[in-house]
Short mmCIF file of C-alpha atoms in Angstrom, two decimals:
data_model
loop_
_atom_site.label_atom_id
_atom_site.label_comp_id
_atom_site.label_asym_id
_atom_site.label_seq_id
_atom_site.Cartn_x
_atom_site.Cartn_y
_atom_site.Cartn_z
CA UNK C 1 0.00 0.00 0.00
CA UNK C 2 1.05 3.37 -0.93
CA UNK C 3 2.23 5.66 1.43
CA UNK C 4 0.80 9.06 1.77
CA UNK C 5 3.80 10.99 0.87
CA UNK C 6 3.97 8.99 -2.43
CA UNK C 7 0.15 9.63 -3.19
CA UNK C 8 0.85 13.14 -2.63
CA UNK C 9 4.08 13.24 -4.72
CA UNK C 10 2.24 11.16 -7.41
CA UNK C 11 -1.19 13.94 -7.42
CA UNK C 12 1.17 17.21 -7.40
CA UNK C 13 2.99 15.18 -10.24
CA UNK C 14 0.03 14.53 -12.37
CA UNK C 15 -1.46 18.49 -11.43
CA UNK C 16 2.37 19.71 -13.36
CA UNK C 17 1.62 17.29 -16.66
CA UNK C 18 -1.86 18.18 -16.37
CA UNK C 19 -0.51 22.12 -16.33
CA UNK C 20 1.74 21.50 -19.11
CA UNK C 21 0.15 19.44 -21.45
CA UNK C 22 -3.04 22.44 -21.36
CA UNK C 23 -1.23 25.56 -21.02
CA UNK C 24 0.33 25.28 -24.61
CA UNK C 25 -3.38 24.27 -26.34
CA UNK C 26 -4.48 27.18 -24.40
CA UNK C 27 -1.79 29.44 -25.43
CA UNK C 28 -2.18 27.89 -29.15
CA UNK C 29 -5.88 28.14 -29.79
CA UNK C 30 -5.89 32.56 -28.81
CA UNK C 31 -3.06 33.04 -31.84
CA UNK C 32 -5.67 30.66 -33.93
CA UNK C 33 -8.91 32.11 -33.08
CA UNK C 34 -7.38 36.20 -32.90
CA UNK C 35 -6.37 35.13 -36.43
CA UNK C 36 -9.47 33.23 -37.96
CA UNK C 37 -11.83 36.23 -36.56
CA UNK C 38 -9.43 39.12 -38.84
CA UNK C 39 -9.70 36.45 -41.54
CA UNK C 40 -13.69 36.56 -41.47
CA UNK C 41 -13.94 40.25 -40.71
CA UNK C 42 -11.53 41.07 -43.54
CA UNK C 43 -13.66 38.82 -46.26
CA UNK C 44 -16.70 41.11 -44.84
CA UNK C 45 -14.49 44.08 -45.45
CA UNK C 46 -13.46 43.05 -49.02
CA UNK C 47 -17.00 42.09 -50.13
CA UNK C 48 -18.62 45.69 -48.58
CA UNK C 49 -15.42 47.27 -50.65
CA UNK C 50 -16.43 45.52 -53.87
CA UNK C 51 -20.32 46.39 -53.51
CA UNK C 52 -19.47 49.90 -52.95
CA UNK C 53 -17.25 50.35 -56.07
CA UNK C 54 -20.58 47.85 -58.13
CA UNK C 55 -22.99 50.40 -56.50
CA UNK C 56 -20.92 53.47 -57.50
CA UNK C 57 -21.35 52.16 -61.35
CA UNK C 58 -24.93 51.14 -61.52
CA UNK C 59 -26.03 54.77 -59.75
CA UNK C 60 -23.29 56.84 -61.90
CA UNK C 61 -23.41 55.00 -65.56
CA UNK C 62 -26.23 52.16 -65.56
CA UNK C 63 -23.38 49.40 -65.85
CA UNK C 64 -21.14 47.40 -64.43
CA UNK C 65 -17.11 47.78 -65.34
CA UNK C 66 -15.07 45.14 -63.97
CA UNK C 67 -11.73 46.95 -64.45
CA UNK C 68 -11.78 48.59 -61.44
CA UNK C 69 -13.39 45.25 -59.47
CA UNK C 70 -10.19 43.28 -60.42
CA UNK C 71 -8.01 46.09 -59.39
CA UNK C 72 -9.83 46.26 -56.14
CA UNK C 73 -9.38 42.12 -56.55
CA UNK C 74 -5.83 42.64 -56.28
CA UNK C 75 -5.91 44.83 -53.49
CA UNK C 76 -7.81 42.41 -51.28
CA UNK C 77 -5.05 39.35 -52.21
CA UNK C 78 -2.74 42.04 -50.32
CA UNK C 79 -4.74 42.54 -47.31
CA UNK C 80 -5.15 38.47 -47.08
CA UNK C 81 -1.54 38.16 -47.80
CA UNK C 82 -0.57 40.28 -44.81
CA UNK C 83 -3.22 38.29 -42.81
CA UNK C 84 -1.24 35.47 -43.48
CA UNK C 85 1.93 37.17 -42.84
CA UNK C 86 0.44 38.28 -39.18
CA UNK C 87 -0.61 34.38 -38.49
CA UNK C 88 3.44 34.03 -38.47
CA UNK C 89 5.18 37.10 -37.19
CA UNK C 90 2.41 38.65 -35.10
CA UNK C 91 0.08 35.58 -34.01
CA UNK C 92 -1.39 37.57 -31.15
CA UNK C 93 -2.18 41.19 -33.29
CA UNK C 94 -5.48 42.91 -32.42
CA UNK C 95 -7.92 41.15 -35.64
CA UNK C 96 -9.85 44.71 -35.38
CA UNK C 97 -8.00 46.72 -36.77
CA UNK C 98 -6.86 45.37 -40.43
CA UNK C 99 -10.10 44.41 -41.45
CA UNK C 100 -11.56 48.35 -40.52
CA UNK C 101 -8.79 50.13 -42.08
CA UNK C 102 -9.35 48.25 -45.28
CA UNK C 103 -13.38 48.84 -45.47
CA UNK C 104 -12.40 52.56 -44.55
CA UNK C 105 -9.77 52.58 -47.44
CA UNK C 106 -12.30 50.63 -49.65
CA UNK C 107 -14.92 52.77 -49.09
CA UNK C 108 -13.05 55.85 -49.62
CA UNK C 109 -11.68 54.87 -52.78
CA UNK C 110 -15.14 53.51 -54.62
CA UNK C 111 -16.30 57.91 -53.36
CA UNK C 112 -12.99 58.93 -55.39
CA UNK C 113 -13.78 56.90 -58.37
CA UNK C 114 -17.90 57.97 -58.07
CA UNK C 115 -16.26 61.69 -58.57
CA UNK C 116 -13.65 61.12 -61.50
CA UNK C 117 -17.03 59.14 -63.19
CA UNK C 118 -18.43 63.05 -63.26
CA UNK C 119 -15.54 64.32 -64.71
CA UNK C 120 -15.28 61.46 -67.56
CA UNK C 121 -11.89 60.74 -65.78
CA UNK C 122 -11.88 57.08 -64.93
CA UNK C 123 -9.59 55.77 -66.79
CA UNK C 124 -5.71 54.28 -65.70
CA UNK C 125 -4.75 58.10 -64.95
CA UNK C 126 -7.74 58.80 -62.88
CA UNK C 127 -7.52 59.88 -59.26
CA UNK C 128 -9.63 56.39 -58.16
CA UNK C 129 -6.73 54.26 -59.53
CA UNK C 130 -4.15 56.47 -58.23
CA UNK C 131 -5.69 55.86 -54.52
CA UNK C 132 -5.49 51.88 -55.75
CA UNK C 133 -1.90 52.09 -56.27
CA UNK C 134 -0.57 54.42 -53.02
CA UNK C 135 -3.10 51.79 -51.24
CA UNK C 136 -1.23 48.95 -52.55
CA UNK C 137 2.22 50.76 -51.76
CA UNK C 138 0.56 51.48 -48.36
CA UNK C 139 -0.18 47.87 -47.66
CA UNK C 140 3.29 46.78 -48.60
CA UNK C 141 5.18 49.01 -46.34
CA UNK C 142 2.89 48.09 -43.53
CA UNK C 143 3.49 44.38 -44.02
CA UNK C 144 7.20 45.54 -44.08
CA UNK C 145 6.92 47.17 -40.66
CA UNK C 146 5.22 43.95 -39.55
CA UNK C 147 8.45 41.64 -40.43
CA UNK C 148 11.28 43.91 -40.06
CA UNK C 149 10.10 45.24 -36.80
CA UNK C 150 9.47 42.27 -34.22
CA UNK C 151 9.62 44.23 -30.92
CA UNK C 152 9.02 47.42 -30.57
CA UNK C 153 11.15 48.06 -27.93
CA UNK C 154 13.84 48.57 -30.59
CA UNK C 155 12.21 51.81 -31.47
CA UNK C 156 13.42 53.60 -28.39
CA UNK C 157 17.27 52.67 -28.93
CA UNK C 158 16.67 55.63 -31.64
CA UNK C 159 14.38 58.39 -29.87
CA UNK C 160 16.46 61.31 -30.72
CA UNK C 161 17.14 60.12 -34.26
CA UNK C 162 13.29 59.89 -35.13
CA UNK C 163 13.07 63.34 -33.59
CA UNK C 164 15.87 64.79 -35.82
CA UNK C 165 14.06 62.99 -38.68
CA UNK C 166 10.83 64.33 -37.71
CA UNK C 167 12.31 67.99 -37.79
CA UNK C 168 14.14 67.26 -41.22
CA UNK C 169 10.48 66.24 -42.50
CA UNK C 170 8.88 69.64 -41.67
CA UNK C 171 11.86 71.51 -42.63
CA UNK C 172 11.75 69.99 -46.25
CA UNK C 173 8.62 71.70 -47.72
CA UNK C 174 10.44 75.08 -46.76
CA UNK C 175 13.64 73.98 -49.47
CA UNK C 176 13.37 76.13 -53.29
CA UNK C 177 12.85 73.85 -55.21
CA UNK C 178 11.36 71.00 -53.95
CA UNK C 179 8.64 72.30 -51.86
CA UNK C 180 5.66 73.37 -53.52
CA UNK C 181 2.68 75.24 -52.47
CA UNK C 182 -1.05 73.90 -52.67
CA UNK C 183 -3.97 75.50 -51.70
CA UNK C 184 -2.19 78.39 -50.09
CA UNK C 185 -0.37 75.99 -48.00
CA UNK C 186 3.45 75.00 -48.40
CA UNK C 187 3.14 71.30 -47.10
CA UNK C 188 4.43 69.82 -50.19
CA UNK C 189 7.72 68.23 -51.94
CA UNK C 190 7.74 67.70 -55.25
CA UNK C 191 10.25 65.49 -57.54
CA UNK C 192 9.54 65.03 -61.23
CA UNK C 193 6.09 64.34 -61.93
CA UNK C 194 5.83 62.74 -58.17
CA UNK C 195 4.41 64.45 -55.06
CA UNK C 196 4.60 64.16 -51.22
CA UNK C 197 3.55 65.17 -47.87
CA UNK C 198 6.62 64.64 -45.86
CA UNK C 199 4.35 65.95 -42.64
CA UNK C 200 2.39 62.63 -42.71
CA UNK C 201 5.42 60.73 -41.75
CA UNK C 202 6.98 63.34 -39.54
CA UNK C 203 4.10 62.64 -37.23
CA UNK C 204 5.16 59.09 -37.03
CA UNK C 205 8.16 60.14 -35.97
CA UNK C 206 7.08 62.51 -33.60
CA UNK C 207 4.96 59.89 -31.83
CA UNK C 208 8.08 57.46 -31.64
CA UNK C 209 10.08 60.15 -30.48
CA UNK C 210 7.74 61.76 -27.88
CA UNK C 211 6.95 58.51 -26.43
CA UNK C 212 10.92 57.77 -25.83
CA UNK C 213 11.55 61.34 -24.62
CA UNK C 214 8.91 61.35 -22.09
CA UNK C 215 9.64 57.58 -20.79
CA UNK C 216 13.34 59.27 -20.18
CA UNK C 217 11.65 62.67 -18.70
CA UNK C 218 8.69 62.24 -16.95
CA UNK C 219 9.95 62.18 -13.28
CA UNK C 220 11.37 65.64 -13.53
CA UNK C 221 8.43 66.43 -15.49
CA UNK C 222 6.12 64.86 -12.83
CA UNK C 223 7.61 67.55 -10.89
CA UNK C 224 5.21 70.40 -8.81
CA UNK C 225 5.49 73.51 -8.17
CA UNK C 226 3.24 75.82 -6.74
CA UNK C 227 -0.73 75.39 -5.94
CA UNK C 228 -2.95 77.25 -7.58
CA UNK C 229 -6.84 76.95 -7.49
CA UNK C 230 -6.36 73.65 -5.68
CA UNK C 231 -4.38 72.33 -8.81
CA UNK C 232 -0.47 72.16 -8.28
CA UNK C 233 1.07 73.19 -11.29
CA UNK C 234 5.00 72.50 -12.91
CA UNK C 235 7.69 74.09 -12.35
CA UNK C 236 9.03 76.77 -13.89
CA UNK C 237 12.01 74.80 -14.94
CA UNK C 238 10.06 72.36 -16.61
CA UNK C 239 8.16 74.25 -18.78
CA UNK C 240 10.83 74.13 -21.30
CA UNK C 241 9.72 71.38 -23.66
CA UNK C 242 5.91 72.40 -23.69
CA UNK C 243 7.10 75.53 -24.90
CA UNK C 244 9.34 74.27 -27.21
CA UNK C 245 6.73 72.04 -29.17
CA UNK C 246 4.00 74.86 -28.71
CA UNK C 247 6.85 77.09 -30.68
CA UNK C 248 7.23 74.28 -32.99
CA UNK C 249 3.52 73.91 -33.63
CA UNK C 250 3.07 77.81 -34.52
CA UNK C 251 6.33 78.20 -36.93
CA UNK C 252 4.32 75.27 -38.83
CA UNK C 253 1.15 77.60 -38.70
CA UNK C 254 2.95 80.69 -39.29
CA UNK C 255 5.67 79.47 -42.03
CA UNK C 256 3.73 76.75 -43.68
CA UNK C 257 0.68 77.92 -43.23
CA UNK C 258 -0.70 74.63 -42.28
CA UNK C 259 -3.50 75.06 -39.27
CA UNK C 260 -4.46 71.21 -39.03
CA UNK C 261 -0.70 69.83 -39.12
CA UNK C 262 0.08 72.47 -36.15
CA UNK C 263 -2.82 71.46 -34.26
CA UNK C 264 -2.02 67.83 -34.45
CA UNK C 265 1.54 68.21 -33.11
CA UNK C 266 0.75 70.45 -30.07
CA UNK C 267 -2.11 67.77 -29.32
CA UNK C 268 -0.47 64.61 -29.75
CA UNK C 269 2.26 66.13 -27.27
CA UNK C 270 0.24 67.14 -24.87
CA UNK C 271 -1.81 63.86 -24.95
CA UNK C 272 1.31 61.90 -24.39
CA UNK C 273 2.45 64.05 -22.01
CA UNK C 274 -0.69 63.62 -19.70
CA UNK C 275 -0.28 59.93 -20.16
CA UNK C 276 3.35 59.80 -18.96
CA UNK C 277 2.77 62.35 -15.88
CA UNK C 278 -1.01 61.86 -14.94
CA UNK C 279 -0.51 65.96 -13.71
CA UNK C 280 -3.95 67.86 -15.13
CA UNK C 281 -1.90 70.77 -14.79
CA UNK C 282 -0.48 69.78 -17.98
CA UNK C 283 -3.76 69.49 -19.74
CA UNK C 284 -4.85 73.43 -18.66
CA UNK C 285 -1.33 74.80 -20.01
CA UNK C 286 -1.97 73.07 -22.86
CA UNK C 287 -5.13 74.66 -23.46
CA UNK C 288 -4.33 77.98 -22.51
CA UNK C 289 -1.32 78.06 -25.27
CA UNK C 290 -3.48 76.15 -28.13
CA UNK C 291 -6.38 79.38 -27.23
CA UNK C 292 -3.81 82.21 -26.76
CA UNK C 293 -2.05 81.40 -29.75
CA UNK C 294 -5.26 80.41 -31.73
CA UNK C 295 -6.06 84.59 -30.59
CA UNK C 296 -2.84 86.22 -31.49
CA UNK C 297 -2.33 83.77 -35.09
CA UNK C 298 -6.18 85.08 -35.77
CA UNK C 299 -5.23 88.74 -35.41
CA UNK C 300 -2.05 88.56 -36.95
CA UNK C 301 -2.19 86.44 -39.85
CA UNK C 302 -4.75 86.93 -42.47
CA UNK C 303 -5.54 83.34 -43.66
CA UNK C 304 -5.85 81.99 -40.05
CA UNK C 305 -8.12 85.11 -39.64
CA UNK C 306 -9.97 84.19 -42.89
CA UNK C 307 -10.87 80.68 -41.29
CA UNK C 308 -12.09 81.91 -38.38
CA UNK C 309 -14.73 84.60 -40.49
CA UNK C 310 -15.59 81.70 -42.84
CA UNK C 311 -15.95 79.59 -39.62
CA UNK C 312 -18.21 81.86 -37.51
CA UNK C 313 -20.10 83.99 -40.77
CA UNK C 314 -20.10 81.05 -43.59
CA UNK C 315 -23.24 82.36 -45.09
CA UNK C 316 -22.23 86.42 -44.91
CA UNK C 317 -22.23 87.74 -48.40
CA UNK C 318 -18.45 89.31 -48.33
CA UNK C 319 -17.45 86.08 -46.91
CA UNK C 320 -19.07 83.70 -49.26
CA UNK C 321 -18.51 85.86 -52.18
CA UNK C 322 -15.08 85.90 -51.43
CA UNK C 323 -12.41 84.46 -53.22
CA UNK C 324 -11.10 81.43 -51.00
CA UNK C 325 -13.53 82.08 -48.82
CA UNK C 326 -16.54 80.46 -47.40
CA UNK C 327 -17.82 79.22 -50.84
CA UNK C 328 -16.38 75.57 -49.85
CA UNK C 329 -17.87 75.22 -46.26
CA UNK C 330 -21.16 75.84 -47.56
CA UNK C 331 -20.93 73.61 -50.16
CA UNK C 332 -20.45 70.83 -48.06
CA UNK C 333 -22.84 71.74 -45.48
CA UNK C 334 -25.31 71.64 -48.56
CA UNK C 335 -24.36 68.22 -50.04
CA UNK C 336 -24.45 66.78 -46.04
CA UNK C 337 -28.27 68.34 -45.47
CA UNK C 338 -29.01 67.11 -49.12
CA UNK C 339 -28.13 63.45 -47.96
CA UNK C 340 -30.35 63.32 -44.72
CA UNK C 341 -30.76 60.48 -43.19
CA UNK C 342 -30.03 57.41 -45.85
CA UNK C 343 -28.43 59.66 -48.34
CA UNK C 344 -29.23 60.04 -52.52
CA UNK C 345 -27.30 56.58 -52.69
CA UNK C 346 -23.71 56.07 -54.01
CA UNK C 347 -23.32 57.09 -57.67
CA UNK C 348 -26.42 59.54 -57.61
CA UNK C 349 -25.67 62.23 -55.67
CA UNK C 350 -23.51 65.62 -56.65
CA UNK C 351 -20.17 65.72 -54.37
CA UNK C 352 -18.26 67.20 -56.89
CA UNK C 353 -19.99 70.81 -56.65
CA UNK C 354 -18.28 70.81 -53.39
CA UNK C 355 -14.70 71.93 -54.09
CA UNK C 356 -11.90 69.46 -53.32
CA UNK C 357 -14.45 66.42 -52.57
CA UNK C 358 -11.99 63.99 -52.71
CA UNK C 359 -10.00 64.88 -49.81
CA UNK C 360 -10.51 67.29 -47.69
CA UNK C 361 -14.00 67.00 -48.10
CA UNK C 362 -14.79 63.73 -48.94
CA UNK C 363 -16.24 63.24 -45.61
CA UNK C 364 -19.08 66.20 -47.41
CA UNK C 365 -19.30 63.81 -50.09
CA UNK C 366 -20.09 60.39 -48.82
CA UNK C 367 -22.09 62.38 -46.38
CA UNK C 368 -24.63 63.07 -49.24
CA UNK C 369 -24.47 59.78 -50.77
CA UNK C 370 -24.64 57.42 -47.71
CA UNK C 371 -26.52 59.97 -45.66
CA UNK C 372 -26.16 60.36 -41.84
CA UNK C 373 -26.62 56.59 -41.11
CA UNK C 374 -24.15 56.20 -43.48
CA UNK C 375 -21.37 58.68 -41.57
CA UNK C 376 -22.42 57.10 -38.21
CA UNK C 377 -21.40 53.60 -39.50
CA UNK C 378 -17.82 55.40 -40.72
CA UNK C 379 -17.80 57.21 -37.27
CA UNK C 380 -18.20 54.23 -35.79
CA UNK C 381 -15.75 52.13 -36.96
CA UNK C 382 -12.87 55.38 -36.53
CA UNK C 383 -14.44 55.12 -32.78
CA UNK C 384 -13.42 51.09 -32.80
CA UNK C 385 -9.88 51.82 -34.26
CA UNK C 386 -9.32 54.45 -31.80
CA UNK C 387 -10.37 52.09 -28.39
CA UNK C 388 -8.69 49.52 -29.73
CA UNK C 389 -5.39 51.30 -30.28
CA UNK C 390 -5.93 52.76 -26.36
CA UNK C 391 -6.58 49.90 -24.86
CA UNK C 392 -3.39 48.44 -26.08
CA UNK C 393 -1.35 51.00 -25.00
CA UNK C 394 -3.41 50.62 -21.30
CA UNK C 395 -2.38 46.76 -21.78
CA UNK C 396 1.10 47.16 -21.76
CA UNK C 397 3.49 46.99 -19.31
CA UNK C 398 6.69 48.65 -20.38
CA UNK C 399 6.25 52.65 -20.84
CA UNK C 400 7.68 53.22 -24.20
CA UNK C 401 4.77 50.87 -25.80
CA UNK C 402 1.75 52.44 -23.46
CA UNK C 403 2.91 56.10 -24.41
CA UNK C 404 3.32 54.79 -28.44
CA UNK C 405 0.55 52.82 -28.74
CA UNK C 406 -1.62 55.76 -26.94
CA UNK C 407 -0.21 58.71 -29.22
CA UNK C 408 -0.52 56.74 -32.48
CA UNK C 409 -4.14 55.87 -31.89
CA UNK C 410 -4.66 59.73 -30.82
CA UNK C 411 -3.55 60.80 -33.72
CA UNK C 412 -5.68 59.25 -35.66
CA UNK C 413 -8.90 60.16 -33.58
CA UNK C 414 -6.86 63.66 -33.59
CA UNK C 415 -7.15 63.65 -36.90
CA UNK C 416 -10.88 62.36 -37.45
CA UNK C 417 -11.96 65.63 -35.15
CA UNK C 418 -9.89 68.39 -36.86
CA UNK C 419 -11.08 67.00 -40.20
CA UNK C 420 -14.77 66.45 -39.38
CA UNK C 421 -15.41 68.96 -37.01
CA UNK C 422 -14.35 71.73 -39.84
CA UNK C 423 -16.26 70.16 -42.02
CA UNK C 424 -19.47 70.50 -39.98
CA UNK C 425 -18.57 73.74 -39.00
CA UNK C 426 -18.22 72.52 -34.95
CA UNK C 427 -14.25 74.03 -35.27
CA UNK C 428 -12.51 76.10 -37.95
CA UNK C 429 -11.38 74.00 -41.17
CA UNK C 430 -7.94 73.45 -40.93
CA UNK C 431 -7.33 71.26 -44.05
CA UNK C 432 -6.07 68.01 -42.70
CA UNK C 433 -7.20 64.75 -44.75
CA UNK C 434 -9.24 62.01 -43.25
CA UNK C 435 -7.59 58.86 -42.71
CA UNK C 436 -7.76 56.30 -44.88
CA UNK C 437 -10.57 57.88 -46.57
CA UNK C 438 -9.16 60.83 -48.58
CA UNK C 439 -6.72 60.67 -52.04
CA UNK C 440 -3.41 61.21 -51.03
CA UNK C 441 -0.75 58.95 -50.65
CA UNK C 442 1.67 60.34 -48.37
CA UNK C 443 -2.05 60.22 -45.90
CA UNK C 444 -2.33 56.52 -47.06
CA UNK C 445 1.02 55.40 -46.58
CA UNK C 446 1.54 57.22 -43.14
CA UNK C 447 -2.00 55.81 -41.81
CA UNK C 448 -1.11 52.00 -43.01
CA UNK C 449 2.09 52.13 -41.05
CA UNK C 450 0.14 53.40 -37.94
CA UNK C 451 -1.99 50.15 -38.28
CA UNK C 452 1.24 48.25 -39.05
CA UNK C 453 2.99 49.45 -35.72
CA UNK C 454 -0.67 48.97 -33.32
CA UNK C 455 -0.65 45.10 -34.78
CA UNK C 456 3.15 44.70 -33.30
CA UNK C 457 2.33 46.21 -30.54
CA UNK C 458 -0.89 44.33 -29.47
CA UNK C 459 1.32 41.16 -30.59
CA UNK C 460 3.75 42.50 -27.85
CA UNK C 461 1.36 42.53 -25.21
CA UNK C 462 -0.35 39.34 -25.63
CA UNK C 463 2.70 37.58 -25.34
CA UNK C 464 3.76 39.17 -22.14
CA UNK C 465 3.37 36.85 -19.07
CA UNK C 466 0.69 36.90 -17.02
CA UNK C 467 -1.45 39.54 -18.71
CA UNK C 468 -4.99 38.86 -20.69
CA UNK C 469 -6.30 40.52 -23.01
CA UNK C 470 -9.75 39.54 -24.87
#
């Protein structure tokens, strides 16, 4: 007969093999079903896509061209291949957030190609296959961010070399001879028949480099000073790097004349910097920079000034008369009340009366043809990206990858507000694009390596030890 040591020796021995023959099927079958979810959310997203750009036809010419359904085709074997890519280097990745920024890209690209139909421009130089190709480029430097990158930890070895990159990026538009103006603003580079907006990427940068700044700074920026109001505020002493981005933020406004770019740097900063500190102080200095120099750039500079007029007066005669002036806000606020609820449909409504409807205002133009139910389903699914990027960051456990993960999912939910609230006349237009949505390809590229960098992350902290994450 056994005696009781052994019994227990033999149970505690059976409770280990027990342990470790299920704690690898458990670990196994997350990877598989994370994976098999974004695989059936992503052939939702590529059949929505391909009924858009079928929809766009019937309602704009009566028939169906196939041409731009294969090209679309194509697109989607990218998107599956970097699923597949992500069931190998990423196994844990959020399965949100490919399948939502293809149906936004999708979706934004069948509202381009509705508008070149209008114009009798949708053929292989048209603006609708342009988007198809900086999409594809888009995809393919994300999936290269996927593989090269496997921790993201390696990002903060170079901090200070993103930031210097970053500055290079803004400085660039400013050269003679490659930067070029557009639209009154000088945002641009141009070489040969190509053109880019380097400021799309320097925000990347800037996140990358403000999350490794503050993970090096925040206890001396955690620092208080004196009470005020019941709120202790900074030091003096540490005011010096607020004031330096807040500086950095108006030379973009004042030199580049670029409101929404300007906006998103001094926001994404101070975001990140309330992260890393928890100090509300922060927040109110913040705030009373962004107003006082939103009051001084009004009275000083005329085109800043002009926003605000067409902003608070849109329907004045002087201002919508006006050359540059209001003429395009009310416009779109047309189009949007002409949509209503379901919209005219896509292919039958008129976007294109609104000036610049496929990127700055394309949010005007699917506004009329989807109609508010149709903007509350994109809103929505901006709303998804955005929690989902947050609550990776709030996942992790190392402070480089919480303050990353944070500032690149504020930045596009940044973004979203400055673009959409000046379109619906809640702030001043500013001129930004709207992610994934808008032509552009510097926007497109920039925003797919933003999802790239939120899957590596969210692969990061699903593999950390004891830490769940549904």
């Amino acid at each position: 007969m056994p005696s009781n040591s052994s019994v227990a020796e033999s149970r505690s021995t059976a409770r280990a093999t027990s342990k470790a023959a299920t704690g690898p099927v458990k670990r196994l079958r997350l990877p598989a079903k994370l994976r098999n979810l974004e695989l059936f959310l992503l052939l939702i997203a590529c059949a929505i896509n391909a009924a858009a750009v079928v929809l766009v036809q019937l309602g704009a010419i009566g028939h169906v061209d196939l041409t731009l359904v294969y090209l679309g085709a194509g697109l989607s074997a990218l998107v599956i291949g970097m699923h597949i890519a992500l069931r190998f280097v990423a196994p844990q990745a959020d399965p949100f957030l490919l399948p939502i920024a293809t149906v936004l890209t999708g979706i934004g690209i069948a509202e381009i190609y509705r508008i070149d139909i209008h114009y009798g421009d949708a053929g292989w130089d048209s603006a609708g296959v342009k988007q198809i190709a900086w999409t594809a480029i888009a995809i393919v430097c994300a999936l290269a961010v996927i593989i090269v990158i496997r921790n993201h930890r390696v990002l903060q070895r170079y901090t200070y070399i993103f930031g210097f990159a970053a500055l290079i990026l803004l400085l660039l538009p400013m050269l003679p001879g490659i930067g070029k103006e557009i639209y009154g603003a000088r945002v641009w580079i141009g070489i040969g028949p190509f053109s880019f907006q380097p400021g799309e990427i320097a925000k990347l940068c800037l996140a990358i480099f403000f999350a490794g700044y503050l993970v090096q700074a925040r206890d001396s920026l955690s620092m208080v000073g004196k009470k005020i109001l019941g709120i202790r505020f900074p030091r003096a002493r540490d005011l010096g790097p607020i004031l330096i981005v807040w500086l950095m933020s108006m030379a973009v406004i004042v030199f580049q004349r670029d409101l929404g770019t300007g906006l998103l740097i001094f926001g994404l900063f101070l975001v990140m910097l309330y992260v890393a500190t928890a100090r509300i102080s922060w927040v109110i200095l913040g705030v009373l920079l962004i107003v006082g120099g939103a009051i001084v750039a009004s009275q000083v500079l005329v085109y800043v000034h002009d926003r605000f007029e067409n902003w608070l007066n849109p329907f004045a005669q002087k201002v919508y008369d006006a050359d540059g002036g209001s003429f395009q806000l009310v416009q779109g606020l047309f189009g949007l009340a002409h949509g209503g609820l379901i919209g005219t449909g896509l292919g039958q409504g008129q976007p294109w009366v609104t000036p610049v409807s496929q990127s700055d205002y394309i949010i005007a133009s699917l506004g009329e043809e989807l109609g508010l139910a149709g903007l509350f389903a994109i809103f929505a699914l901006y709303l998804v990206f955005v929690a989902r990027g947050l609550r990776i960051g709030f996942a992790g456990q190392d402070d480089f990858g919480k303050l990353l993960a944070v500032g690149l999912a504020f930045t596009v939910g940044l973004q979203c507000f400055i673009v959409i609230g000046g379109v619906t006349r809640v702030i001043p237009l500013t001129g930004l694009t709207t992610p994934f949505l808008a032509a552009g390809g510097s926007s497109l590229v920039a925003n797919w390596i933003i999802v790239a960098l939120l899957l590596r992350l969210s692969d990061t902290v699903r593999n950390q030890p004891r830490l769940v994450v549904s």
